Coordinates of C-alpha atoms in Angstrom, one line a residue:
M956 CA 61.2 45.5 11.2
L957 CA 61.2 44.7 15.0
E958 CA 63.8 46.8 16.8
E959 CA 64.1 44.5 20.0
Y960 CA 67.6 43.1 20.7
T961 CA 69.2 40.4 22.9
F962 CA 72.8 39.5 23.7
S963 CA 74.3 36.1 23.2
L964 CA 78.0 35.3 23.6
G965 CA 78.8 39.1 23.5
K966 CA 77.0 39.7 20.2
K967 CA 73.9 42.0 19.8
L968 CA 71.3 40.1 18.1
R969 CA 67.9 41.4 16.7
C970 CA 64.8 39.6 17.9
G971 CA 62.1 38.6 15.3
Y972 CA 58.4 37.3 15.8
T973 CA 57.0 33.7 15.5
T974 CA 54.7 31.9 13.0
G975 CA 52.2 32.2 15.9
S976 CA 52.4 36.0 15.7
C977 CA 52.2 36.1 12.0
A978 CA 49.0 33.9 12.2
A979 CA 47.5 36.2 14.9
G980 CA 48.2 39.4 13.1
A981 CA 46.9 38.2 9.8
A982 CA 43.6 36.8 11.4
K983 CA 43.3 40.2 13.3
A984 CA 43.6 42.2 10.0
A985 CA 41.3 40.0 8.2
A986 CA 38.6 40.2 10.9
Q987 CA 39.0 43.9 10.9
M988 CA 38.5 44.0 7.1
L989 CA 35.5 41.7 7.4
L990 CA 33.9 43.9 10.0
S991 CA 34.8 47.3 8.7
G992 CA 34.6 46.7 4.9
E993 CA 38.0 48.5 4.6
N994 CA 41.5 47.5 3.5
V995 CA 44.1 47.1 6.1
T996 CA 47.7 47.8 5.5
S997 CA 49.2 47.4 9.0
I998 CA 48.0 46.0 12.3
S999 CA 49.1 46.3 16.0
L1000 CA 49.3 42.9 17.8
N1001 CA 50.1 42.4 21.6
T1002 CA 52.4 39.4 22.2
P1003 CA 52.5 37.3 25.4
K1004 CA 56.0 38.6 25.8
G1005 CA 54.6 42.1 26.4
I1006 CA 55.9 43.5 23.1
T1007 CA 53.5 45.1 20.7
L1008 CA 54.3 44.3 17.1
E1009 CA 53.4 46.6 14.1
L1010 CA 52.9 44.1 11.2
E1011 CA 52.6 44.9 7.7
I1012 CA 49.7 43.4 6.1
L1013 CA 50.2 41.8 2.6
N1014 CA 47.9 40.3 -0.1
A1015 CA 44.8 41.5 1.6
E1016 CA 41.6 40.2 0.0
F1017 CA 37.9 40.8 0.8
S1018 CA 34.9 39.3 -0.7
G1019 CA 32.0 40.2 1.6
E1020 CA 31.7 36.9 3.1
H1021 CA 35.3 36.4 4.2
A1022 CA 38.6 38.2 4.2
Q1023 CA 42.3 37.0 3.8
C1024 CA 45.5 38.6 4.8
A1025 CA 49.2 37.4 5.1
V1026 CA 52.0 38.5 7.3
R1027 CA 55.6 37.8 6.5
K1028 CA 57.7 35.8 9.1
D1029 CA 60.7 37.8 10.5
G1030 CA 63.1 35.6 12.5
G1031 CA 65.3 38.5 13.2
D1032 CA 68.9 37.3 13.5
D1033 CA 67.8 33.6 14.2
I1034 CA 67.6 32.5 10.6
D1035 CA 65.7 29.3 10.1
A1036 CA 63.6 27.6 7.2
T1037 CA 60.5 29.7 8.1
D1038 CA 62.3 33.0 7.9
G1039 CA 60.5 35.1 5.2
I1040 CA 57.6 32.8 4.6
L1041 CA 54.1 34.3 4.3
V1042 CA 51.5 33.1 6.9
Y1043 CA 47.8 33.6 5.7
A1044 CA 44.7 33.9 7.7
S1045 CA 41.2 33.6 6.1
V1046 CA 38.5 34.7 8.3
S1047 CA 34.8 34.3 8.0
K1048 CA 31.8 34.7 10.5
R1049 CA 30.2 32.0 12.5
A1050 CA 27.4 31.9 15.0
N1051 CA 29.6 32.1 18.0
G1052 CA 33.2 31.2 19.3
V1053 CA 36.5 31.0 17.4
E1054 CA 37.1 27.9 15.3
I1055 CA 40.8 27.6 14.2
T1056 CA 41.6 25.1 11.4
G1057 CA 44.7 24.4 9.0
G1058 CA 44.8 25.0 5.3
E1059 CA 47.4 24.5 2.7
G1060 CA 51.0 23.9 4.1
I1061 CA 49.9 23.2 7.6
G1062 CA 50.9 20.0 9.2
K1063 CA 48.9 17.7 11.2
V1064 CA 49.9 15.9 14.4
T1065 CA 50.5 12.1 13.8
K1066 CA 52.0 11.1 17.1
P1067 CA 50.8 11.6 20.8
G1068 CA 52.7 13.7 23.4
L1069 CA 52.6 17.0 21.5
D1070 CA 51.0 20.1 22.2
R1071 CA 47.9 19.2 20.2
A1072 CA 46.0 15.7 19.8
V1073 CA 46.8 13.2 17.2
G1074 CA 45.0 14.3 14.0
D1075 CA 44.7 17.9 15.0
W1076 CA 46.2 20.8 13.0
A1077 CA 49.6 21.6 14.3
I1078 CA 48.8 25.1 15.5
N1079 CA 50.0 25.2 19.1
S1080 CA 48.0 26.5 22.0
A1081 CA 49.8 29.7 22.5
P1082 CA 49.1 30.9 19.0
R1083 CA 45.6 29.9 19.3
E1084 CA 45.1 32.0 22.3
M1085 CA 46.8 34.9 20.5
I1086 CA 44.5 34.4 17.6
A1087 CA 41.4 34.2 19.8
K1088 CA 42.3 37.4 21.9
A1089 CA 43.2 39.3 18.8
L1090 CA 39.6 38.6 17.2
S1091 CA 38.0 39.2 20.6
E1092 CA 39.5 42.7 20.7
T1093 CA 38.5 43.4 17.1
A1094 CA 34.9 42.2 17.7
E1095 CA 34.5 44.5 20.7
K1096 CA 35.9 47.3 18.7
Y1097 CA 33.2 46.9 16.1
G1098 CA 30.5 45.8 18.4
Y1099 CA 30.2 42.3 16.7
N1100 CA 28.8 39.6 19.1
G1101 CA 29.2 36.6 16.9
G1102 CA 32.0 34.3 16.3
F1103 CA 34.8 33.6 13.7
H1104 CA 36.1 30.8 11.7
V1105 CA 39.8 31.1 11.0
E1106 CA 42.0 29.1 8.4
I1107 CA 45.6 29.5 8.6
S1108 CA 47.7 28.4 5.7
V1109 CA 51.3 28.8 4.1
P1110 CA 51.3 28.1 0.5
N1111 CA 54.8 26.4 0.4
G1112 CA 54.5 24.9 3.8
A1113 CA 54.9 21.2 2.9
E1114 CA 58.1 21.8 1.1
I1115 CA 59.4 24.1 3.8
A1116 CA 58.5 21.5 6.5
Q1117 CA 61.1 18.9 5.1
K1118 CA 63.9 21.5 6.2
T1119 CA 62.6 21.5 9.7
Y1120 CA 62.4 19.0 12.7
N1121 CA 58.7 18.5 12.0
P1122 CA 58.9 15.2 10.3
H1123 CA 60.8 13.8 13.1
M1124 CA 58.5 14.9 15.7
G1125 CA 55.4 13.4 13.8
I1126 CA 53.9 16.5 12.1
E1127 CA 53.3 15.7 8.5
G1128 CA 52.0 17.6 5.5
G1129 CA 53.3 21.0 6.5
I1130 CA 54.8 23.3 9.0
S1131 CA 53.5 23.9 12.7
I1132 CA 52.4 27.2 13.9
I1133 CA 54.2 27.8 17.1
G1134 CA 55.5 30.3 19.7
T1135 CA 55.0 30.6 23.3
T1136 CA 55.8 34.3 23.8
G1137 CA 55.3 35.6 20.2
I1138 CA 58.9 36.7 20.0
V1139 CA 61.9 34.8 18.5
E1140 CA 64.8 35.5 20.7
P1141 CA 68.0 34.5 18.5
M1142 CA 70.1 31.5 19.7
S1143 CA 67.4 31.0 22.4
N1144 CA 68.3 28.1 24.9
T1145 CA 64.8 28.2 26.1
A1146 CA 63.5 27.3 22.6
L1147 CA 66.0 24.5 22.3
V1148 CA 65.1 22.9 25.6
E1149 CA 61.4 23.2 24.8
T1150 CA 62.1 21.3 21.7
I1151 CA 63.8 18.5 23.8
R1152 CA 60.8 18.6 26.1
A1153 CA 58.3 18.2 23.2
E1154 CA 60.2 15.2 22.0
A1155 CA 60.5 13.6 25.3
K1156 CA 56.7 14.0 25.9
M1157 CA 56.0 12.4 22.5
R1158 CA 58.2 9.4 23.6
R1159 CA 56.4 9.2 27.0
A1160 CA 52.9 9.3 25.3
E1161 CA 54.2 6.5 23.1
G1162 CA 54.8 4.3 26.3
I1163 CA 58.5 4.6 26.4
E1164 CA 59.8 4.3 30.0
H1165 CA 63.5 4.0 29.4
L1166 CA 64.9 7.2 27.6
L1167 CA 67.7 7.2 25.2
I1168 CA 69.5 10.6 25.1
T1169 CA 71.9 11.4 22.2
L1170 CA 73.8 14.4 21.5
G1171 CA 73.5 14.5 17.7
N1172 CA 73.8 12.9 14.3
Y1173 CA 77.3 11.2 15.5
S1174 CA 75.9 9.6 18.5
E1175 CA 72.9 8.6 16.7
R1176 CA 75.0 6.7 14.1
Y1177 CA 76.9 4.9 16.9
V1178 CA 73.8 3.7 18.6
T1179 CA 72.4 2.3 15.2
E1180 CA 75.6 0.7 14.6
Q1181 CA 76.5 -0.7 18.1
F1182 CA 73.4 -1.3 20.2
P1183 CA 70.7 -3.9 20.1
F1184 CA 68.0 -1.3 19.6
S1185 CA 66.8 1.7 17.3
L1186 CA 66.5 5.4 17.9
E1187 CA 62.7 5.2 18.6
S1188 CA 63.2 5.5 22.4
G1189 CA 65.4 8.5 21.9
V1190 CA 65.7 12.2 22.2
K1191 CA 68.3 14.3 20.8
C1192 CA 69.7 16.9 23.4
S1193 CA 72.5 18.7 21.7
N1194 CA 74.6 20.2 24.6
F1195 CA 71.8 20.3 27.1
I1196 CA 72.4 17.1 28.9
G1197 CA 71.4 18.5 32.2
E1198 CA 68.1 19.9 31.1
A1199 CA 67.3 16.7 29.2
L1200 CA 67.9 14.8 32.5
D1201 CA 65.6 17.3 34.3
I1202 CA 63.0 16.6 31.8
A1203 CA 63.2 12.8 32.1
L1204 CA 62.8 13.2 35.8
E1205 CA 59.8 15.5 35.3
L1206 CA 58.1 13.4 32.8
G1207 CA 58.4 10.2 34.9
F1208 CA 60.7 8.0 32.9
K1209 CA 62.2 5.0 34.7
S1210 CA 65.8 5.5 33.5
A1211 CA 67.9 7.4 31.0
L1212 CA 70.9 6.5 28.9
I1213 CA 73.3 9.2 27.6
V1214 CA 75.3 8.2 24.6
G1215 CA 77.7 10.5 23.0
H1216 CA 81.4 11.0 21.9
I1217 CA 83.9 11.1 24.6
G1218 CA 85.1 14.5 23.4
K1219 CA 81.9 16.1 24.7
L1220 CA 80.9 13.6 27.5
V1221 CA 84.4 13.7 29.2
K1222 CA 83.1 17.0 30.7
L1223 CA 80.7 15.0 32.8
G1224 CA 83.7 14.0 34.9
A1225 CA 83.6 17.6 36.2
G1226 CA 79.9 17.7 36.5
I1227 CA 79.5 20.0 33.4
M1228 CA 76.1 19.4 32.2
N1229 CA 76.1 21.8 29.3
T1230 CA 78.9 20.7 27.0
H1231 CA 79.0 23.8 24.6
S1232 CA 82.5 25.1 24.4
A1233 CA 81.3 28.7 25.2
V1234 CA 79.9 27.4 28.6
A1235 CA 82.7 25.3 29.9
D1236 CA 85.7 23.4 28.7
G1237 CA 87.7 21.4 31.1
R1238 CA 88.2 18.4 29.0
M1239 CA 91.9 18.3 29.6
D1240 CA 91.6 19.2 33.2
V1241 CA 89.2 16.2 33.7
L1242 CA 91.6 13.7 32.1
V1243 CA 94.6 15.2 34.0
T1244 CA 92.7 14.6 37.2
C1245 CA 91.6 11.1 36.3
G1246 CA 95.0 10.2 35.0
L1247 CA 96.6 11.6 38.2
L1248 CA 94.2 9.5 40.4
A1249 CA 95.0 6.5 38.1
G1250 CA 98.8 7.0 38.8
A1251 CA 99.7 7.7 35.3
D1252 CA 103.2 9.1 34.5
S1253 CA 103.2 12.8 35.6
K1254 CA 105.2 13.7 32.6
L1255 CA 102.6 12.3 30.3
L1256 CA 100.0 14.0 32.0
K1257 CA 101.8 17.4 31.5
K1258 CA 101.5 17.0 27.9
L1259 CA 97.6 16.8 27.8
P1260 CA 96.9 20.5 28.2
E1261 CA 98.7 21.0 24.9
C1262 CA 96.1 18.6 23.1
V1263 CA 93.4 20.3 21.1
T1264 CA 91.2 17.2 21.0
V1265 CA 90.3 14.4 23.5
D1266 CA 91.2 11.8 20.9
A1267 CA 94.7 13.4 20.8
A1268 CA 95.0 13.1 24.6
L1269 CA 93.9 9.4 24.6
E1270 CA 96.7 8.8 22.1
I1271 CA 99.1 10.0 24.8
L1272 CA 97.5 8.2 27.7
K1273 CA 97.9 4.9 25.7
E1274 CA 101.4 4.9 27.1
D1275 CA 100.4 4.5 30.6
K1276 CA 97.2 3.8 32.7
L1277 CA 94.5 4.7 30.0
E1278 CA 92.3 1.9 31.2
K1279 CA 92.4 2.8 34.7
T1280 CA 92.1 6.5 33.7
L1281 CA 89.0 5.9 31.9
E1282 CA 87.4 3.7 34.7
I1283 CA 87.9 6.6 37.1
L1284 CA 86.2 9.0 34.5
S1285 CA 83.3 6.6 34.3
E1286 CA 83.1 6.8 38.1
R1287 CA 83.2 10.5 38.4
A1288 CA 80.5 10.8 35.5
E1289 CA 78.2 8.6 37.4
H1290 CA 78.5 10.6 40.4
Y1291 CA 77.7 13.9 38.8
L1292 CA 74.8 12.4 36.8
N1293 CA 73.4 11.0 40.0
A1294 CA 73.7 14.1 41.7
R1295 CA 71.9 15.9 38.9
V1296 CA 68.8 13.8 39.3
R1297 CA 69.4 13.5 43.2
N1298 CA 69.6 9.8 42.9
T1299 CA 66.0 9.4 42.0
L1300 CA 66.5 8.2 38.5
P1301 CA 68.9 5.5 37.3
V1302 CA 71.1 7.3 34.8
G1303 CA 73.9 5.6 32.6
A1304 CA 76.3 7.1 30.1
V1305 CA 78.3 5.6 27.2
M1306 CA 81.2 7.6 25.9
F1307 CA 82.9 6.4 22.8
S1308 CA 85.8 7.0 20.4
D1309 CA 85.6 5.5 16.9
K1310 CA 89.3 6.5 16.4
H1311 CA 90.5 4.5 19.3
N1312 CA 87.6 1.9 19.4
I1313 CA 86.9 2.8 23.0
S1314 CA 83.5 2.6 24.7
V1315 CA 83.4 3.9 28.5
R1316 CA 80.4 2.8 30.3
T1317 CA 79.1 3.8 33.7
K1318 CA 78.2 1.3 36.1
S1319 CA 74.4 1.3 35.3
A1320 CA 74.8 1.8 31.4
N1321 CA 74.5 -1.8 30.5
D1322 CA 71.5 -2.5 32.7
I1323 CA 69.7 0.5 31.1
I1324 CA 70.8 -0.7 27.6
R1325 CA 69.2 -4.1 28.4
K1326 CA 65.9 -2.4 29.6
I1327 CA 65.6 -0.2 26.4
S1328 CA 66.2 -3.2 24.2
E1329 CA 63.6 -5.4 26.0
E1330 CA 61.1 -2.6 25.8
Q1331 CA 61.7 -2.2 22.2
N1332 CA 62.0 -5.8 21.2
G1333 CA 59.6 -7.5 23.8

């Protein structure tokens, strides 16, 4: 068990190691068995993070021509669908170089823009580098000058993949072998942002120029029901609105549209670009400010801080100046969105409330909606 820890929201959380580390560790152990002719029960693996893992080797087999080993994935306190799976590596000799392929339970890339080319096995670059480095170290240790063929497999990978984001990302037939640092940091914001970047890169590679950014399932449903286009232009950003806009700018999109429930997006009126409640709230503060600027009754505004939800606050504002309050909110949101992208990318936002049948749109939103629709529908 890896005894490395991180802290998130005041909690001490144990780190784990990635499927990429599992694959590299299993490959290193199999290569050592192949070259030494001796059984291996544990292996040391250096990760790009600088942490050395001591990995238990399971189900080791050796036939003379090839060796196979497995390592069990340990996600630490970041439990996901791949936690506890066995990642196998089968290693055999070849004339030179290191050839890495996938076997049972490893997906293939079907859409452009991901780490690997379309048709390639979904074994990302960082794990491939880890595998190659581990095998090079083993070859040097035993004075071997030839190369290796490595096949990575996960026996139940196809089933597990259905519980992951892979099908949505265009990885079919199994899981992907991933991990930039080799270490899983629980509740890692970096990992979530990299997922957004990967999906946005895929959209860009598909030729999408006008990016749709949704916050989650709720906003995706709203888009499907209310807009003249599908979700094929979209990425899901969860709470990371600012980072999604940074990525849109980085990848050269021509515009971006954010769609989300007003309960989250009201925070844009204060320039809050991470809408997680643990980062910042400010919902009622924004509504009070916008209501005050709209000239709403001060007695009504004093009731807003007592509201638990934005929908509840909107019910109160219906009594006076709701329309003007929302107009000011849209103006403030537009100001802060433009500031985030330094006025170099047209950005629009649509904030909705099903309960109140409200759709608040920033000034540029309708134009971007039209562009997304034209791009999809011709």
